[in-house]
Coordinates of C-alpha atoms in Angstrom, one line a residue:
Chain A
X47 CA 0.0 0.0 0.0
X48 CA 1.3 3.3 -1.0
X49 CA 1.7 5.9 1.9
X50 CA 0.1 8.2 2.8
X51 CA -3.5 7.2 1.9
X52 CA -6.0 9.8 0.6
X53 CA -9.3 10.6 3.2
X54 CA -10.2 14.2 2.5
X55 CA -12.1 13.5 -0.7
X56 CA -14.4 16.5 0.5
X57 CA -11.3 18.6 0.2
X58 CA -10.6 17.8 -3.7
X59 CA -10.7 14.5 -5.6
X60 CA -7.9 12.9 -7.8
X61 CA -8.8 13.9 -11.5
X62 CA -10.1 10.3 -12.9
X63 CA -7.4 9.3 -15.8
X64 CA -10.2 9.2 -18.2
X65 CA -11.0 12.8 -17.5
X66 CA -7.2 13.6 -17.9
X67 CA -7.5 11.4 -21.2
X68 CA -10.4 13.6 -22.3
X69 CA -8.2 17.2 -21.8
X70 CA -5.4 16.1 -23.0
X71 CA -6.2 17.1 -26.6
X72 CA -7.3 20.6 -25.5
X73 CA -3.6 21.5 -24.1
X74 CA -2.0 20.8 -27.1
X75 CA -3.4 20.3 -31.0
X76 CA -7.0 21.7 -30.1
X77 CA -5.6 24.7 -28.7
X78 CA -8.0 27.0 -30.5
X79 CA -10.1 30.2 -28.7
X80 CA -13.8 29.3 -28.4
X81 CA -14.6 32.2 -29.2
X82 CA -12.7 32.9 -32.6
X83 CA -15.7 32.6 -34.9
X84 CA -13.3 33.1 -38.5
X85 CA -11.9 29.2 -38.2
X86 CA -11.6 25.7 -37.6
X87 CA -9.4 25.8 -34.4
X88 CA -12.1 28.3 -33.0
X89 CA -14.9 26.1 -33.5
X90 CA -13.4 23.0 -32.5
X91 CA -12.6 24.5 -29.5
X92 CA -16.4 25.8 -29.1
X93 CA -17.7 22.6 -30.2
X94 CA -16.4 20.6 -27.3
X95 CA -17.1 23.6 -24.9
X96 CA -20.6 23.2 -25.8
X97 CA -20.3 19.5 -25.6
X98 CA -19.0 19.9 -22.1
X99 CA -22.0 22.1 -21.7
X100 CA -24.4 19.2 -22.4
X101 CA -23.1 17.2 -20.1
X102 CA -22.9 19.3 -17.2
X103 CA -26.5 20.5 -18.0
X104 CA -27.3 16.4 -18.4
X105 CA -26.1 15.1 -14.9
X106 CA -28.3 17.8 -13.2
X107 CA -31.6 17.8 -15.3
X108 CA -30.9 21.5 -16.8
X109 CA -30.9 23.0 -20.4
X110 CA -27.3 23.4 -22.0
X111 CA -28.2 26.8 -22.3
X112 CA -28.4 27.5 -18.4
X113 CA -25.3 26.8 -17.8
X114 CA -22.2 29.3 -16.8
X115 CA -18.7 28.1 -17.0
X116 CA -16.7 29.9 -14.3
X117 CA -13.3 28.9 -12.1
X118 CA -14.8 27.0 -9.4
X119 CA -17.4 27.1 -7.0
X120 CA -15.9 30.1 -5.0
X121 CA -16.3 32.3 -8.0
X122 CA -20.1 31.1 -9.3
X123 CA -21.3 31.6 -6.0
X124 CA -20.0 35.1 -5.7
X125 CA -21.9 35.7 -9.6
X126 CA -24.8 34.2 -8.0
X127 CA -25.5 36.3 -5.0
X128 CA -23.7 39.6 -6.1
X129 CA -25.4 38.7 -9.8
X130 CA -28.8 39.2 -8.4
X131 CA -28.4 41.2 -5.7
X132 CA -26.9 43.7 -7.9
X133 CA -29.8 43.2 -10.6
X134 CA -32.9 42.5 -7.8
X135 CA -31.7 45.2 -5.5
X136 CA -34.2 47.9 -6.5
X137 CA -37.1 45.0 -5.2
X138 CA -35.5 44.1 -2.0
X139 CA -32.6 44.0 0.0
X140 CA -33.1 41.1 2.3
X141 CA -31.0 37.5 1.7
X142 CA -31.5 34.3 3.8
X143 CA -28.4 32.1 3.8
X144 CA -27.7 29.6 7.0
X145 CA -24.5 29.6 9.4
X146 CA -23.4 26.3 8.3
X147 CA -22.6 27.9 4.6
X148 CA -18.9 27.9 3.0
X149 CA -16.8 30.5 3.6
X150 CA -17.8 31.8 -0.1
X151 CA -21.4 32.5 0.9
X152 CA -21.2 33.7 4.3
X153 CA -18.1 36.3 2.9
X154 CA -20.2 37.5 -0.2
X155 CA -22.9 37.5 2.0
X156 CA -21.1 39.3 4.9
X157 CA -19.8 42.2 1.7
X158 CA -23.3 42.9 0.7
X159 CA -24.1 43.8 4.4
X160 CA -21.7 46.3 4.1
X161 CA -23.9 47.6 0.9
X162 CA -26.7 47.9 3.1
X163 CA -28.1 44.4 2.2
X164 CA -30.1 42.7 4.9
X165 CA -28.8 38.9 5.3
X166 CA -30.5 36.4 8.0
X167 CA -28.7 33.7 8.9
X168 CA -30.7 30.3 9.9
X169 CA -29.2 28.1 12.5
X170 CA -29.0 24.5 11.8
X171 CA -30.7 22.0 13.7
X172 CA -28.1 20.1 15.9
X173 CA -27.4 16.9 12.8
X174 CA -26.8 20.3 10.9
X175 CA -29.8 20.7 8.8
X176 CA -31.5 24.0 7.4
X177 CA -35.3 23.0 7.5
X178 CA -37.9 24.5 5.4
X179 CA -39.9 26.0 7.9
X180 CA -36.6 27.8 9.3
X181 CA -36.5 29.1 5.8
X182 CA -40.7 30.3 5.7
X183 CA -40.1 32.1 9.0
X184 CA -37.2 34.2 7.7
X185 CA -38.7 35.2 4.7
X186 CA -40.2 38.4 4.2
X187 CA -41.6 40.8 1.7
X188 CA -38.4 42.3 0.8
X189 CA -36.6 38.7 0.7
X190 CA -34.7 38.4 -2.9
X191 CA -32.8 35.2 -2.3
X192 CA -32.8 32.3 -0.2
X193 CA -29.1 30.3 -0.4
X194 CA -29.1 26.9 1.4
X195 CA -26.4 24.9 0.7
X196 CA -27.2 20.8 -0.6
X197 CA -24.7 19.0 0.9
X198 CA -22.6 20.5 3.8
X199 CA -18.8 20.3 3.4
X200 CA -17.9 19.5 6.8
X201 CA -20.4 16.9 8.5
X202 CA -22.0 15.8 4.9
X203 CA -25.7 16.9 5.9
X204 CA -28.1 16.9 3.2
X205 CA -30.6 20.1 3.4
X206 CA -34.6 19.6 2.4
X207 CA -33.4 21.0 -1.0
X208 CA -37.0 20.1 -2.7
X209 CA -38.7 21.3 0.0
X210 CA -36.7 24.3 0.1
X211 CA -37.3 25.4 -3.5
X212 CA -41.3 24.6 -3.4
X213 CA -41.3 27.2 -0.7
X214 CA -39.2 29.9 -2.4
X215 CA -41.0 29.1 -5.3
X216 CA -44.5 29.4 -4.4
X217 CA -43.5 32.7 -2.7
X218 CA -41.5 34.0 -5.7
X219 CA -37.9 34.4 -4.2
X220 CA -35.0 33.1 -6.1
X221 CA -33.6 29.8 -4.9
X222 CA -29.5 29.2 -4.8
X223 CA -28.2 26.3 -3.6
X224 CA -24.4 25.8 -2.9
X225 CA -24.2 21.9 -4.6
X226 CA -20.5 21.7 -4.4
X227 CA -20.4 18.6 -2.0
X228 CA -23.4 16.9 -3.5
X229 CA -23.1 16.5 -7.9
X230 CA -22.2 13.7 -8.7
X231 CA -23.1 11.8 -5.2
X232 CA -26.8 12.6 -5.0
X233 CA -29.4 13.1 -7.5
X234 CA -29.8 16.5 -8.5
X235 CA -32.2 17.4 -10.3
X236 CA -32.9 21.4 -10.8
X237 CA -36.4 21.3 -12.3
X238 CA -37.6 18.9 -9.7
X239 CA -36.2 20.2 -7.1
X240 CA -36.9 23.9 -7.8
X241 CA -33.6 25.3 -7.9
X242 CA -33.0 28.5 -10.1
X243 CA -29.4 29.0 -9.4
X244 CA -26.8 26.0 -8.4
X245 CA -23.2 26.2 -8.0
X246 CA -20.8 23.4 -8.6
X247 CA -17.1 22.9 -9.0
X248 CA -14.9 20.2 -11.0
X249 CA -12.3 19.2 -8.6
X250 CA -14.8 17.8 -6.3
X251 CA -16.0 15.2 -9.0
X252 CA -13.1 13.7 -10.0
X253 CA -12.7 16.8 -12.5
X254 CA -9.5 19.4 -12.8
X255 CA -9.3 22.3 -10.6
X256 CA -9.6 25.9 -11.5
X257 CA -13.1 25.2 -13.0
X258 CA -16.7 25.1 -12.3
X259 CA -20.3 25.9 -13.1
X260 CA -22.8 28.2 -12.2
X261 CA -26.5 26.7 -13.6
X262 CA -29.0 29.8 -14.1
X263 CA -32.7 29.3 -14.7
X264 CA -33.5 30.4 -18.3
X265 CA -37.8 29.8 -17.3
X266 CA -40.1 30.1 -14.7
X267 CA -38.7 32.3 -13.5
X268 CA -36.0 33.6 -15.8
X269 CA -33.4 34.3 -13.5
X270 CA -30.8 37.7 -14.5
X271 CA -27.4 38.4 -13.3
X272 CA -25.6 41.3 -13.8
X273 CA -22.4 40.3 -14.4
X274 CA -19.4 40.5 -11.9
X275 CA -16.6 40.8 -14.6
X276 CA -15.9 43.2 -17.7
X277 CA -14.6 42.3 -20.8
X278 CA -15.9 40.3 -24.0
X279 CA -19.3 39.3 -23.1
X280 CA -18.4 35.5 -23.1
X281 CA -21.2 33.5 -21.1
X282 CA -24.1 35.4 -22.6
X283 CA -22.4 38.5 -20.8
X284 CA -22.7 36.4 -17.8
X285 CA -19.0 36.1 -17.2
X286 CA -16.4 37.8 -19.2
X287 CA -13.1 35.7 -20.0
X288 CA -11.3 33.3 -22.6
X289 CA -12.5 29.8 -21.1
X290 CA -10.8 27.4 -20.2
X291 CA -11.5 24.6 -22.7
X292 CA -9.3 21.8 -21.7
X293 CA -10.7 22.4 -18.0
X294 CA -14.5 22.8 -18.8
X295 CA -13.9 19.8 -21.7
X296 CA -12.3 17.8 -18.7
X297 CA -15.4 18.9 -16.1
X298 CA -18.1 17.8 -18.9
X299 CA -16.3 14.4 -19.3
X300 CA -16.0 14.0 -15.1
X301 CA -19.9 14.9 -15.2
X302 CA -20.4 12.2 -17.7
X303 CA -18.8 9.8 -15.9
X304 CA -21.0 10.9 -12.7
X305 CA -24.0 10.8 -14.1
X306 CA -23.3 7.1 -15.6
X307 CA -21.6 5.7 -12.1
X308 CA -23.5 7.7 -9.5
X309 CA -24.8 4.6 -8.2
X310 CA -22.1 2.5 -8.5
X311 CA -20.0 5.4 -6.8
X312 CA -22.7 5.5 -3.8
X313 CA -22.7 2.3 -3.0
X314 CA -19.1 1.7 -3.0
X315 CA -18.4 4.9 -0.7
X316 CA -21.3 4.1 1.7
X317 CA -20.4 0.9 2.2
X318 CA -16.6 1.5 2.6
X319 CA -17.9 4.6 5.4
X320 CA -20.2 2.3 6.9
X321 CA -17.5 -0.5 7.9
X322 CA -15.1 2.3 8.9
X323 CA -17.7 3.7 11.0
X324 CA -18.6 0.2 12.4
X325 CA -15.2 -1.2 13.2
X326 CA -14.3 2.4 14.6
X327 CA -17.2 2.6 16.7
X328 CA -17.1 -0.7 18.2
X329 CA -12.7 -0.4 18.7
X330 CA -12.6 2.9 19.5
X331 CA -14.7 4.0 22.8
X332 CA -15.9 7.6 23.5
X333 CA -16.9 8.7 19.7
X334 CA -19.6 11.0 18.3
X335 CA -20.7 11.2 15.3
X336 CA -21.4 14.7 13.9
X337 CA -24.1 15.6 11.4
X338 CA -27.4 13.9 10.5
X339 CA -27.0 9.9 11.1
X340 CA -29.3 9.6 7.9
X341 CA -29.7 12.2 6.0
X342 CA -25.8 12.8 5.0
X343 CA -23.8 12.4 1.9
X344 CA -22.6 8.4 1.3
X345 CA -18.9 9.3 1.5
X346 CA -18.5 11.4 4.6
X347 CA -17.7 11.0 7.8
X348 CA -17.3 13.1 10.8
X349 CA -16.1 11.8 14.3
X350 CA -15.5 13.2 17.4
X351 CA -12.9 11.5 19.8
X352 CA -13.8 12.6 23.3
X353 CA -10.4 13.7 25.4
X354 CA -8.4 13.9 22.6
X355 CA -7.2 17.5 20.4
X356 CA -7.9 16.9 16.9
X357 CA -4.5 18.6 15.5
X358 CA -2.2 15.7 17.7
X359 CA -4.5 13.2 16.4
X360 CA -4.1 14.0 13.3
X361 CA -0.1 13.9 13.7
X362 CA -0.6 10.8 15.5
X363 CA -2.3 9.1 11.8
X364 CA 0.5 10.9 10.2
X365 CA -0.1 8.3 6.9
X366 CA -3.9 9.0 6.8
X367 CA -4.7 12.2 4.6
X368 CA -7.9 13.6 6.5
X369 CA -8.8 17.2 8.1
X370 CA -10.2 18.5 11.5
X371 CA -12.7 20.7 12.6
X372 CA -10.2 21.6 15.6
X373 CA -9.0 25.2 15.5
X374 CA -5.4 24.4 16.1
X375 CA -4.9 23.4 12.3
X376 CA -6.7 26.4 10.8
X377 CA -4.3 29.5 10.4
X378 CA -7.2 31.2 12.2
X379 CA -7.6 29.4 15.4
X380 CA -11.3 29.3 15.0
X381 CA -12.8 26.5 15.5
X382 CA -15.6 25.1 12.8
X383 CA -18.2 27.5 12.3
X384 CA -20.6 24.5 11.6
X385 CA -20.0 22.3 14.2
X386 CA -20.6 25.6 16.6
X387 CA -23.4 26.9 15.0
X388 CA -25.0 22.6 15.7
X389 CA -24.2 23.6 19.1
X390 CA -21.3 20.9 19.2
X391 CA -19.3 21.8 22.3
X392 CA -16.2 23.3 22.1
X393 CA -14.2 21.1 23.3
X394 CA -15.6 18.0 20.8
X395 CA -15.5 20.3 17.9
X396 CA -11.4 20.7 18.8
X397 CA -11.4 16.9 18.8
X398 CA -13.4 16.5 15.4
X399 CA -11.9 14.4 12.4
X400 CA -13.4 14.5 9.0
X401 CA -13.1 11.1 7.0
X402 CA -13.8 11.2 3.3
X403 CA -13.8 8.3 1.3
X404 CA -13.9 8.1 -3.3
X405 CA -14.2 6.3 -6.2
X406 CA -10.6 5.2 -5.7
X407 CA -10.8 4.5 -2.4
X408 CA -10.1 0.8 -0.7
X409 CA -11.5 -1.8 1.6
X410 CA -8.3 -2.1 2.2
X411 CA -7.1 1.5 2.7
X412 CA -10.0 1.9 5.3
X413 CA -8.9 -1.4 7.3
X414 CA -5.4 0.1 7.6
X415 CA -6.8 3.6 8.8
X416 CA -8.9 1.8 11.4
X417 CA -5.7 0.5 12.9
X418 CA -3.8 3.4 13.3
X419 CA -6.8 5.5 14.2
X420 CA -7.3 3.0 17.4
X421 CA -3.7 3.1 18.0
X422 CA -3.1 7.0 17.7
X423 CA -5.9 7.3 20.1
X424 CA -5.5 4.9 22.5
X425 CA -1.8 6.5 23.1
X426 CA -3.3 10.5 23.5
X427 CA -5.7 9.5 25.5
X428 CA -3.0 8.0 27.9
X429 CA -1.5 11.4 27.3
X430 CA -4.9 13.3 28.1
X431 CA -5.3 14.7 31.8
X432 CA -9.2 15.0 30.6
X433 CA -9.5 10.7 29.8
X434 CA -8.0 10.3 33.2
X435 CA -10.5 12.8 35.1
X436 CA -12.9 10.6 33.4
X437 CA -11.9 7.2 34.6
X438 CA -11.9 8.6 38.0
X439 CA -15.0 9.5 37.6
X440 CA -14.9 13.8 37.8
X441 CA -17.4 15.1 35.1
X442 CA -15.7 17.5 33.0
X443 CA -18.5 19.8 33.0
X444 CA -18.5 21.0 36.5
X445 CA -14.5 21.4 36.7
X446 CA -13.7 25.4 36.8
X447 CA -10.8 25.2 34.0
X448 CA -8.1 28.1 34.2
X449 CA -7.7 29.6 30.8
X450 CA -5.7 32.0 29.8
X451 CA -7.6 32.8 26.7
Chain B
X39 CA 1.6 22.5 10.2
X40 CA 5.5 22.0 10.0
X41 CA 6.5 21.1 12.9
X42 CA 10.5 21.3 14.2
X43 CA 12.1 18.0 14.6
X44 CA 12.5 18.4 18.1
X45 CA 8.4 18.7 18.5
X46 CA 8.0 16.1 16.4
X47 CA 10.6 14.1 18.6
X48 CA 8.5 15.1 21.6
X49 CA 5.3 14.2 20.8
X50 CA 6.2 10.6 19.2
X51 CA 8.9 9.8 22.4
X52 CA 6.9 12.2 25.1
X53 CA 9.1 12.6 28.2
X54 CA 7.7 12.0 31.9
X55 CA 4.3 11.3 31.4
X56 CA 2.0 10.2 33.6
X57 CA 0.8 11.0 37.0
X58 CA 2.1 11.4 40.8
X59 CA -0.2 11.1 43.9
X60 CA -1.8 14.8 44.2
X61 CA -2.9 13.7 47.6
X62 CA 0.9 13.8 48.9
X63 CA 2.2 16.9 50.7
X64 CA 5.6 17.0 48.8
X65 CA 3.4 16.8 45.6
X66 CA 2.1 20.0 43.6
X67 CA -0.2 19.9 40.7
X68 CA -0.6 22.3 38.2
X69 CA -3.3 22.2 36.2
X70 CA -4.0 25.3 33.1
X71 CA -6.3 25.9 29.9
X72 CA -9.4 24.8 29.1
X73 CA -11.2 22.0 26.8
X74 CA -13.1 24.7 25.2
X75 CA -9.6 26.0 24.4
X76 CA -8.2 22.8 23.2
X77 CA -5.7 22.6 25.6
X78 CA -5.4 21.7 29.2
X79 CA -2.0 20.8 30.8
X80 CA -1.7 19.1 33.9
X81 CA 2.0 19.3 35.5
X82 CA 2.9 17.5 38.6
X83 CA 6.2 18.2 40.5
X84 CA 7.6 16.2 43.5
X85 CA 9.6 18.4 46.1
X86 CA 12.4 17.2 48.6
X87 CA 13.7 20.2 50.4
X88 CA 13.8 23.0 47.9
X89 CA 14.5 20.5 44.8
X90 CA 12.0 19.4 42.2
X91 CA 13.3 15.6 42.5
X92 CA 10.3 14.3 40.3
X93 CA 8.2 15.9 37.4
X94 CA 5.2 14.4 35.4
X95 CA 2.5 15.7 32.9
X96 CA -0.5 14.9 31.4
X97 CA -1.6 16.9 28.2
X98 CA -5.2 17.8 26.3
X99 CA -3.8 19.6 23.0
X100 CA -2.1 20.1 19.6
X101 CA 1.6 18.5 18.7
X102 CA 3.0 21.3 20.1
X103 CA 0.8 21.8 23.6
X104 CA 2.2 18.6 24.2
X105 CA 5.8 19.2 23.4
X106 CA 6.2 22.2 25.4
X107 CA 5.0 20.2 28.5
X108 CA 6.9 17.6 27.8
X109 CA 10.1 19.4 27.6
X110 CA 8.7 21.4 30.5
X111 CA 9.0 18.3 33.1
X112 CA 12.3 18.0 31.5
X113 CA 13.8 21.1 32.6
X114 CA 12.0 21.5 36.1
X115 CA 13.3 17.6 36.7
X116 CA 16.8 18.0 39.4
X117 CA 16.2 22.3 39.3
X118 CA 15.2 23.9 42.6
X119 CA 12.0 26.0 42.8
X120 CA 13.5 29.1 42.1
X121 CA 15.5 27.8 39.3
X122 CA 11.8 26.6 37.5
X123 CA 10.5 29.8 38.4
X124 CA 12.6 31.6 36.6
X125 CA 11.7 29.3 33.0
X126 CA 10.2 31.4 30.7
X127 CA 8.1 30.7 27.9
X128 CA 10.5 32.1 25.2
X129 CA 13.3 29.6 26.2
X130 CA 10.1 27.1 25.2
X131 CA 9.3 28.6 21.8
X132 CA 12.9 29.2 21.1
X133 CA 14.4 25.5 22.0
X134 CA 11.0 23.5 19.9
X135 CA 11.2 26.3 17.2
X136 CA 7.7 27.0 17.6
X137 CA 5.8 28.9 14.8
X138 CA 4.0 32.5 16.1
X139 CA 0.8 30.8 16.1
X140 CA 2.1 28.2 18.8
X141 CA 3.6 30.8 21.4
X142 CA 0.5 30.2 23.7
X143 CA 1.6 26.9 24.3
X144 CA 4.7 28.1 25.1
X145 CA 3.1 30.2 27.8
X146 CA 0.5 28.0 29.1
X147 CA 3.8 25.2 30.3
X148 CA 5.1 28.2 31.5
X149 CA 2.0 29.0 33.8
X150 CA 1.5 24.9 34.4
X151 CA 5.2 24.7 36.1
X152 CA 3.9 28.4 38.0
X153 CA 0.4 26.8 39.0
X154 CA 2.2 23.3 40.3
X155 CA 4.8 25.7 42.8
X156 CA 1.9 27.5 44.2
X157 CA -0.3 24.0 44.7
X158 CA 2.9 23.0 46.5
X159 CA 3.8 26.5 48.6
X160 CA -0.3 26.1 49.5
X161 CA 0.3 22.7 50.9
X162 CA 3.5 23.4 52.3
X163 CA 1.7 26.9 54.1
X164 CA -1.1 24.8 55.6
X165 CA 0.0 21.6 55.9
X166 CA -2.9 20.0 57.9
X167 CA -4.6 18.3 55.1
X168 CA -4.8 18.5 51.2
X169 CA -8.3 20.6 49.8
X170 CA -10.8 18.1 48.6
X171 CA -10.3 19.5 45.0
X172 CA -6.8 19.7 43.9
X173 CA -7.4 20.8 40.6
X174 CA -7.3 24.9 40.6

């Protein structure tokens, strides 16, 4: 087995060879602008764009048309809200978002404040989900925008997404949904599920980096963006900027293979999480999991190892590849705005791991992290003055901690 | 986070752990920071005459929480009372190359060593018996 071994498939996702097989082309012969109209290396280069285009729009029930090729999730999301905020702003200025959002949302959201844009900001239920009737309560008449993530990043919940976009439909406020985490693991399905704006990105499907989408609703209701970019009106003047064919060709071929293996992919990931979870529950005392035991991606996993830090555990499974929701490995020394705003307690959220498991990931693999997982936490918690309080019975609780900070 | 070797060293081979007997007079334990924190340190020294003769830890924490009270024990072990007091934190962060972000470590095994004198003094002061909670 080749060391380290690869668990932070939330964080970005090998590129799948046949996607790499796909772009190759595109860096070299086909190296043609698709947007030079006056010959054949221009519309080669816009005829697989489009292909690409069709099968983004394919795995996520949408019309070609609707969608926007962008960098990556970061950048359609900051289209989306600033798009229509920007173009709704005359009809309202309120946006409801949640706490459990990326980073991208709640920043884009946090600028528009500053533009004197109202945003509300729904707490999760304690498994982490945004429920439809958190949504109705926050809406108003001024609302413009609802944005509710699909799939959370962290703890893998899965929002009400359907229910969601009924309600924002029926009450005629535009519906984004951050789907980053979930294409390509869940059905998505933007008619049925009433979305009129969904972001996604390419590394997170086994696609390159540096490239995404952002799907706008062409009907009921057409959706408008003013654009967040100047230049050549690429994108239906959506988003200005010579694209990146071999990276939107390689994200098209990555959603192709999604939408033909989805199944096969959900299976094998659940399965593989499932007898990591099993074998590390029943070896490995004192765990939590975090996030919604049923409704959560296949592929994620998010444990909490009571009285021990996240960042030494993490050192101590130095050949596992995972990440922590402790503070201690964040250059910010915040701990996970998600797990607080569940209401997970401080000190489990400094002692959270997240486990992600792929399409490339093994039976295998997951039997080796097991061991060293047990191992690496058996030894802190001989190390832990907490594990000892404990066994001797002192609930942690009611002990008045000195802290400097 | 990149680590120094010597943290590295620390945490895989960590030096005196374990516990002493807080009920003892010639024992004084320290303990400082906070779960909510992510770190709590609990230092244990045992004093014949004015010399630490015996030091232990237990440690809550990151790589480097750990290594700082590790080395910690190592220095107070064989030094007299004084000669801990007068460890600062910036020998700490300057022997284990600690990044900037780390320095509070560095100062919370300074304030564990400070915390296990005092227990100690207190016991020595009013040495009738031991409080019922040691742990502050």
């Amino acid at each position: 087995m080749k060391l380290p071994l690869y668990f932070d498939y939330q964080a970005t996702t090998p590129l799948d060879p046949r996607v790499l097989e796909a772009m190759l082309p595109y860096f070299t012969e086909e190296f043609g602008n698709a947007a030079s109209r006056s010959h054949p290396f221009g519309w080669r280069a816009e005829e697989a764009v489009e292909h690409a285009r069709a099968q983004i729009a394919s795995l996520i029930g949408a019309n070609p048309k609707e969608i926007v090729f962008t960098s990556g999730a970061t950048e359609s999301i900051n289209l989306a809200i600033k798009g229509v905020a920007d173009m709704y702003g005359e009809k309202g200025r309120h946006i409801v978002t949640s706490l459990i959002e990326h980073k991208a949302v709640l920043d884009t959201c946090k600028h528009l404040e500053k533009q004197g844009f109202e945003v509300t900001y729904l707490e999760p239920t304690t498994t982490g989900r945004v429920t439809a009737e958190a949504v109705e309560k926050a809406l108003r008449p001024d609302t413009i925008l609802v944005s509710v993530m699909w799939a959370n990043n962290e703890v893998g919940t899965l929002n009400p997404i359907r229910e969601i976009g009924a309600l924002c439909h029926a009450r005629g406020v535009l519906f984004l949904t951050d789907a980053t985490q979930a294409v390509g693991k869940i059905p998505v399905d933007v008619e049925a599920d009433h979305v009129d704006l969904l972001c996604l990105s390419g590394h997170k499907l086994y696609g390159p980096k540096g490239v995404g989408a952002l799907y706008v609703r062409r009907k009921n209701p057409r959706v408008r963006l003013t654009a967040q970019m100047d230049g050549g009106g690429h994108e239906r003047g959506m988003r200005s900027g010579t694209l990146n064919v071999p990276g939107i060709v390689g994200l098209g071929r990555a959603c192709e293979i999604a939408r033909e293996e989805r199944e096969q992919d959900y299976r094998h990931t659940s399965a593989l999480r499932d007898h990591f979870e099993r074998r590390v529950l029943a070896e490995v005392g004192h765990v939590k999991l975090n996030g919604d035991p049923e409704q959560r991606l296949p592929n994620n996993s998010n444990l909490s190892f009571a009285f021990v830090e996240g960042e030494s555990l993490i050192m101590g499974i130095k050949d596992l590849a995972v990440s922590s929701g402790s503070a201690c490995t964040s250059a910010s020394l915040e701990p996970s705005h998600v797990l607080r705003a569940m209401g997970v307690g401080e000190d489990m959220a400094h002692s959270s791991i997240r486990f992600g498991f792929g399409r490339f990931t093994t039976r295998e693999q997951v039997d080796f992290a097991v061991d060293q997982l047990a191992a690496a936490v058996k030894r802190l918690r001989e190390l832990s003055p907490l594990y000892e309080m404990a066994q001797e019975g002192i609930d942690l609780s009611t002990v008045k901690w000195q802290s400097a900070h | 986070m990149a680590y120094s070797d010597k943290v590295i060293d620390h945490y895989n081979n960590p030096r005196n752990v374990g516990s002493l007997d807080k009920a003892k007079p010639t024992v004084g334990t320290g303990v400082v920071g906070a779960p909510e924190c992510g770190d709590v340190m609990k230092l244990q020294i045992q004093v014949e005459g004015d010399r630490i003769v015996d030091a232990k830890f237990k440690t809550f924490g990151c790589g480097s929480a750990i290594a700082s009270s590790s080395l910690a024990t190592e220095w107070i072990k064989g030094r007299t009372i004084d000669e801990a007091l007068g460890i600062r934190n910036t020998q700490i962060v300057e022997e284990l190359s600690l990044p900037p972000v780390k320095i509070h470590c560095s100062v919370l095994a300074e304030d564990a060593i400070k915390a296990a004198i005092a227990d100690y003094k207190a016991k020595q002061a009013e040495p009738v018996s031991a409080p019922e909670a040691s742990k502050s």
